Coordinates of C-alpha atoms in Angstrom, one line a residue:
M62 CA -25.1 18.3 -29.4
K63 CA -22.3 20.8 -29.1
A64 CA -18.9 19.2 -29.5
P65 CA -16.8 19.4 -26.4
S66 CA -13.8 21.8 -26.4
K67 CA -10.2 20.6 -26.3
Q68 CA -8.4 20.6 -23.1
P69 CA -6.0 23.6 -22.7
L70 CA -2.3 23.0 -22.7
L71 CA -2.0 24.4 -19.2
P72 CA -4.1 23.0 -16.4
P73 CA -7.0 24.9 -14.9
Q74 CA -6.1 26.5 -11.6
N75 CA -7.9 24.0 -9.4
T76 CA -6.5 21.0 -11.3
A77 CA -3.0 22.4 -11.0
L78 CA -3.5 23.0 -7.2
R79 CA -4.8 19.5 -6.6
L80 CA -2.0 17.9 -8.6
G81 CA 0.6 20.0 -6.9
A82 CA -0.8 19.3 -3.4
T83 CA -0.9 15.5 -4.1
G84 CA 2.7 15.6 -5.4
F85 CA 3.7 17.6 -2.3
V86 CA 2.1 15.3 0.3
I87 CA 1.7 11.9 -1.3
G88 CA 4.7 11.9 -3.6
P89 CA 7.4 11.9 -0.8
L90 CA 5.5 9.3 1.2
V91 CA 5.5 6.9 -1.8
D92 CA 9.0 7.8 -2.9
S93 CA 10.2 7.1 0.6
L94 CA 9.3 3.4 0.2
H95 CA 12.6 2.8 -1.5
N96 CA 14.8 5.8 -0.7
Q97 CA 16.7 4.2 2.2
C98 CA 18.1 1.5 0.0
L99 CA 19.0 3.8 -2.9
L100 CA 20.2 7.2 -1.9
K101 CA 21.3 9.5 0.9
Y102 CA 20.0 13.0 1.3
D103 CA 22.6 15.6 2.2
V104 CA 20.5 18.8 2.1
A105 CA 17.6 19.3 4.6
P106 CA 17.1 15.6 5.2
I107 CA 13.9 14.3 6.8
N108 CA 14.2 11.1 8.8
L109 CA 11.1 9.8 10.7
S110 CA 12.1 6.7 12.7
S111 CA 9.8 3.7 13.1
P112 CA 8.7 2.9 16.6
L113 CA 9.4 -0.8 15.8
P114 CA 12.9 -2.0 16.5
L115 CA 15.1 -2.7 13.5
A116 CA 12.4 -1.4 11.1
D117 CA 13.1 0.9 8.2
P118 CA 12.3 4.6 8.8
L119 CA 8.7 5.6 8.3
L120 CA 9.9 8.5 6.1
A121 CA 13.3 9.1 4.5
S122 CA 13.3 12.2 2.4
S123 CA 14.3 15.8 2.2
W124 CA 12.5 19.1 2.4
V125 CA 13.7 19.7 -1.1
V126 CA 11.6 16.8 -2.4
P127 CA 8.0 18.0 -1.8
P128 CA 8.1 21.1 -4.0
L129 CA 10.0 19.2 -6.7
L130 CA 7.3 16.5 -6.7
A131 CA 4.5 19.1 -6.6
F132 CA 5.9 20.6 -9.8
A133 CA 6.5 17.2 -11.4
Y134 CA 2.9 16.0 -10.8
I135 CA 1.6 19.1 -12.6
V136 CA 3.9 18.5 -15.6
L137 CA 3.6 14.7 -15.7
G138 CA -0.1 14.6 -14.8
Y139 CA -1.4 17.2 -17.2
I140 CA 1.1 19.2 -19.3
L141 CA 3.2 16.4 -20.8
P142 CA 0.1 14.4 -22.0
R143 CA -1.3 17.5 -23.6
I144 CA 2.0 18.1 -25.4
I145 CA 2.2 14.5 -26.6
E146 CA -1.3 14.9 -28.1
F147 CA 0.2 17.1 -30.8
V148 CA 2.1 14.0 -32.0
P149 CA 0.2 12.4 -35.0
I150 CA -0.6 9.0 -33.3
P151 CA -4.0 7.4 -32.5
K152 CA -5.1 9.1 -29.2
E153 CA -7.5 7.8 -26.7
D154 CA -6.4 10.0 -23.8
S155 CA -8.5 13.2 -24.1
L156 CA -11.1 13.6 -21.4
D157 CA -13.1 15.8 -23.7
E158 CA -13.4 13.1 -26.4
D159 CA -13.5 9.8 -24.5
D160 CA -13.8 10.2 -20.8
V161 CA -16.3 13.0 -20.2
I162 CA -20.0 12.0 -20.5
H163 CA -22.2 15.0 -21.2
T164 CA -25.1 14.3 -18.8
N165 CA -25.2 15.0 -15.1
E166 CA -25.6 11.4 -14.2
G167 CA -23.0 10.4 -16.8
R168 CA -20.5 13.0 -15.5
S169 CA -21.0 11.8 -11.9
N170 CA -20.5 8.1 -12.9
N171 CA -17.5 9.0 -15.0
T172 CA -15.9 11.1 -12.2
N173 CA -16.4 8.2 -9.8
E174 CA -14.7 5.8 -12.3
L175 CA -11.8 8.2 -12.7
R176 CA -11.4 8.6 -9.0
N177 CA -11.3 4.8 -8.5
K178 CA -8.7 4.5 -11.3
A179 CA -6.6 7.2 -9.7
F180 CA -6.7 5.5 -6.4
L181 CA -5.6 2.2 -8.0
A182 CA -2.9 3.9 -9.9
V183 CA -1.4 5.5 -6.8
S184 CA -1.7 2.2 -4.9
S185 CA -0.1 0.2 -7.7
T186 CA 2.7 2.8 -8.0
A187 CA 3.4 2.4 -4.3
A188 CA 3.5 -1.4 -4.8
I189 CA 5.9 -1.0 -7.7
I190 CA 8.2 1.3 -5.8
K191 CA 8.2 -1.1 -2.9
L192 CA 9.0 -3.9 -5.4
S193 CA 12.1 -1.9 -6.4
E194 CA 13.2 -1.8 -2.7
V195 CA 12.7 -5.6 -2.4
L196 CA 14.7 -6.2 -5.6
Q197 CA 17.4 -3.8 -4.7
T198 CA 18.0 -5.5 -1.3
H199 CA 17.9 -9.1 -2.5
D200 CA 20.2 -10.8 -5.0
S201 CA 18.0 -13.9 -5.3
I202 CA 14.4 -15.0 -5.0
Q203 CA 13.0 -18.4 -4.1
I204 CA 10.3 -19.9 -6.4
G205 CA 9.2 -23.2 -5.0
A206 CA 12.3 -25.3 -4.5
D207 CA 14.3 -23.3 -7.0
V208 CA 16.4 -20.2 -6.2
L209 CA 16.6 -17.6 -9.0
A210 CA 19.7 -15.4 -8.9
M211 CA 18.9 -11.8 -10.0
D212 CA 21.4 -9.5 -11.6
A213 CA 20.7 -5.9 -12.5
E214 CA 19.3 -6.9 -15.9
I215 CA 16.8 -9.4 -14.4
K216 CA 15.7 -6.8 -11.8
L217 CA 15.1 -4.2 -14.5
Q218 CA 13.1 -6.7 -16.6
L219 CA 10.9 -7.6 -13.5
M220 CA 10.3 -3.9 -12.9
A221 CA 9.4 -3.4 -16.6
M222 CA 6.9 -6.2 -16.4
A223 CA 5.3 -4.6 -13.4
D224 CA 5.1 -1.3 -15.3
A225 CA 3.5 -3.0 -18.3
C226 CA 0.9 -4.7 -16.2
Q227 CA 0.0 -1.4 -14.5
W228 CA -0.4 0.3 -17.9
A229 CA -2.4 -2.6 -19.4
M230 CA -4.8 -2.9 -16.4
L231 CA -5.4 0.8 -15.6
D232 CA -4.8 2.9 -18.7
R233 CA -4.0 1.3 -22.2
T234 CA -3.8 4.7 -23.9
P235 CA -0.9 5.6 -26.3
V236 CA -0.5 9.0 -24.8
A237 CA 0.1 7.7 -21.3
L238 CA 2.5 5.0 -22.6
I239 CA 4.6 7.5 -24.5
A240 CA 4.6 10.0 -21.6
A241 CA 5.6 7.3 -19.1
T242 CA 8.3 5.9 -21.4
V243 CA 9.8 9.3 -22.0
T244 CA 9.8 10.0 -18.3
A245 CA 11.4 6.6 -17.5
F246 CA 14.5 7.7 -19.5
G247 CA 14.4 11.4 -18.8
G248 CA 13.4 11.4 -15.2
P249 CA 16.6 9.9 -13.8
L250 CA 18.6 12.4 -16.0
S251 CA 16.7 15.3 -14.4
E252 CA 18.3 14.3 -11.1
L253 CA 21.8 15.0 -12.3
P254 CA 21.9 18.7 -11.4
F255 CA 20.8 17.8 -7.9
V256 CA 23.3 15.0 -7.5
S257 CA 26.0 17.3 -8.9
A258 CA 25.0 20.1 -6.4
G259 CA 25.1 17.7 -3.5
F260 CA 21.4 17.6 -2.6
W261 CA 21.5 13.8 -2.6
N262 CA 23.8 11.0 -3.8
Y263 CA 23.2 7.3 -4.6
I264 CA 24.8 4.9 -2.3
P265 CA 27.5 2.6 -3.7
T266 CA 25.3 -0.6 -3.8
A267 CA 22.6 1.2 -5.9
A268 CA 24.8 3.5 -8.0
D269 CA 25.2 1.4 -11.2
Y270 CA 24.6 3.9 -14.0
T271 CA 26.8 6.7 -15.2
P272 CA 24.7 8.3 -18.0
L273 CA 27.3 10.8 -19.1
G274 CA 30.3 8.5 -18.9
M275 CA 30.4 8.0 -22.6
I276 CA 30.9 11.7 -23.4
Q277 CA 34.3 12.0 -25.0
P278 CA 36.7 14.8 -24.0
G279 CA 36.4 17.7 -26.4
A280 CA 32.9 16.9 -27.4
A281 CA 30.8 19.9 -28.6
I282 CA 28.5 19.5 -25.6
E283 CA 31.3 19.2 -23.0
G284 CA 31.4 22.9 -22.2
L285 CA 27.7 23.1 -21.5
L286 CA 27.9 20.0 -19.3
I287 CA 30.8 21.4 -17.3
S288 CA 29.0 24.6 -16.8
A289 CA 25.8 22.9 -15.6
L290 CA 27.2 19.9 -13.8
G291 CA 30.9 20.6 -13.0
D292 CA 34.2 19.1 -14.2
N293 CA 33.3 15.6 -12.8
Y294 CA 30.1 15.2 -14.8
R295 CA 31.2 11.9 -16.2
D296 CA 31.4 10.4 -12.7
L297 CA 27.8 11.3 -11.7
T298 CA 26.0 8.1 -10.9
L299 CA 22.3 7.1 -10.8
S300 CA 20.5 3.9 -10.3
T301 CA 18.9 2.1 -13.3
I302 CA 16.0 0.7 -11.1
T303 CA 14.6 4.3 -10.8
G304 CA 13.6 4.4 -14.5
P305 CA 10.7 2.0 -14.1
C306 CA 9.7 3.9 -10.9
Y307 CA 9.4 7.1 -12.9
F308 CA 7.3 5.2 -15.4
A309 CA 4.8 4.2 -12.6
V310 CA 4.8 7.6 -11.1
T311 CA 3.9 9.2 -14.4
L312 CA 0.9 6.8 -14.9
D313 CA -0.5 7.7 -11.5
A314 CA 0.1 11.4 -12.1
I315 CA -1.9 11.1 -15.4
A316 CA -4.7 9.2 -13.6
L317 CA -4.9 11.9 -11.0
G318 CA -4.8 14.6 -13.7
R319 CA -7.8 13.0 -15.5
Y320 CA -9.7 12.7 -12.2
F321 CA -9.0 16.3 -11.1
Y322 CA -9.8 17.7 -14.6
S323 CA -13.1 15.8 -14.5
L324 CA -14.0 17.8 -11.4
E325 CA -13.7 20.9 -13.5
E326 CA -16.1 19.5 -16.1
R327 CA -18.8 19.0 -13.4
K328 CA -19.0 22.7 -12.6

């Protein structure tokens, strides 16, 4: 039997379009589950009020977000895992080696399985992001008769546990784990140019992280940071709880990428 070819570094057109469309439409809806307690959009805001009194908005986002998430889903769901495959580690992520079954019936069953995993991945990501909203708006949780006080560290640990459960139940591949971990650290940093430019800002109760605050005056990189982010780059604040959210979003983007790519294999 002919050995299957490796997946290309860049996604096929239909896979890219499907990932981009999902990021454009579904991404802001899921992201909005915690936006109102984390940040405020200052450029092209979208606020869709709930018909229920005293309820959170149905959608709190910005028109800037859909195209950004469309691009992010293409990169996180397909390109980043392919880049990581060049790293010399045990890999179980390639559709061409592990996930694609080379019979018509096998392909159909495999595509159905990948579709179900993608649905569960998106659903679990929505649950994790909603968890971040609950943790962000509560300083304690009652467990039976006991009340557990939660500081930022405990909240981060709870979010990390939720991420670990999502990966263990739905993925378990080294490539996805590395991609999600890299994005958990790099994703929040990618927001710095938008925060600096005034597209959005984190509200005081959520802004607990100044990633560039440790840069010393006169550092070699200071000129570049000032050019990119302005003189007050040290004061730019993010929220630590968004890191685990980026982890979860990466896992669901990868699950969607596998499913959409399997549709290419059926042709």
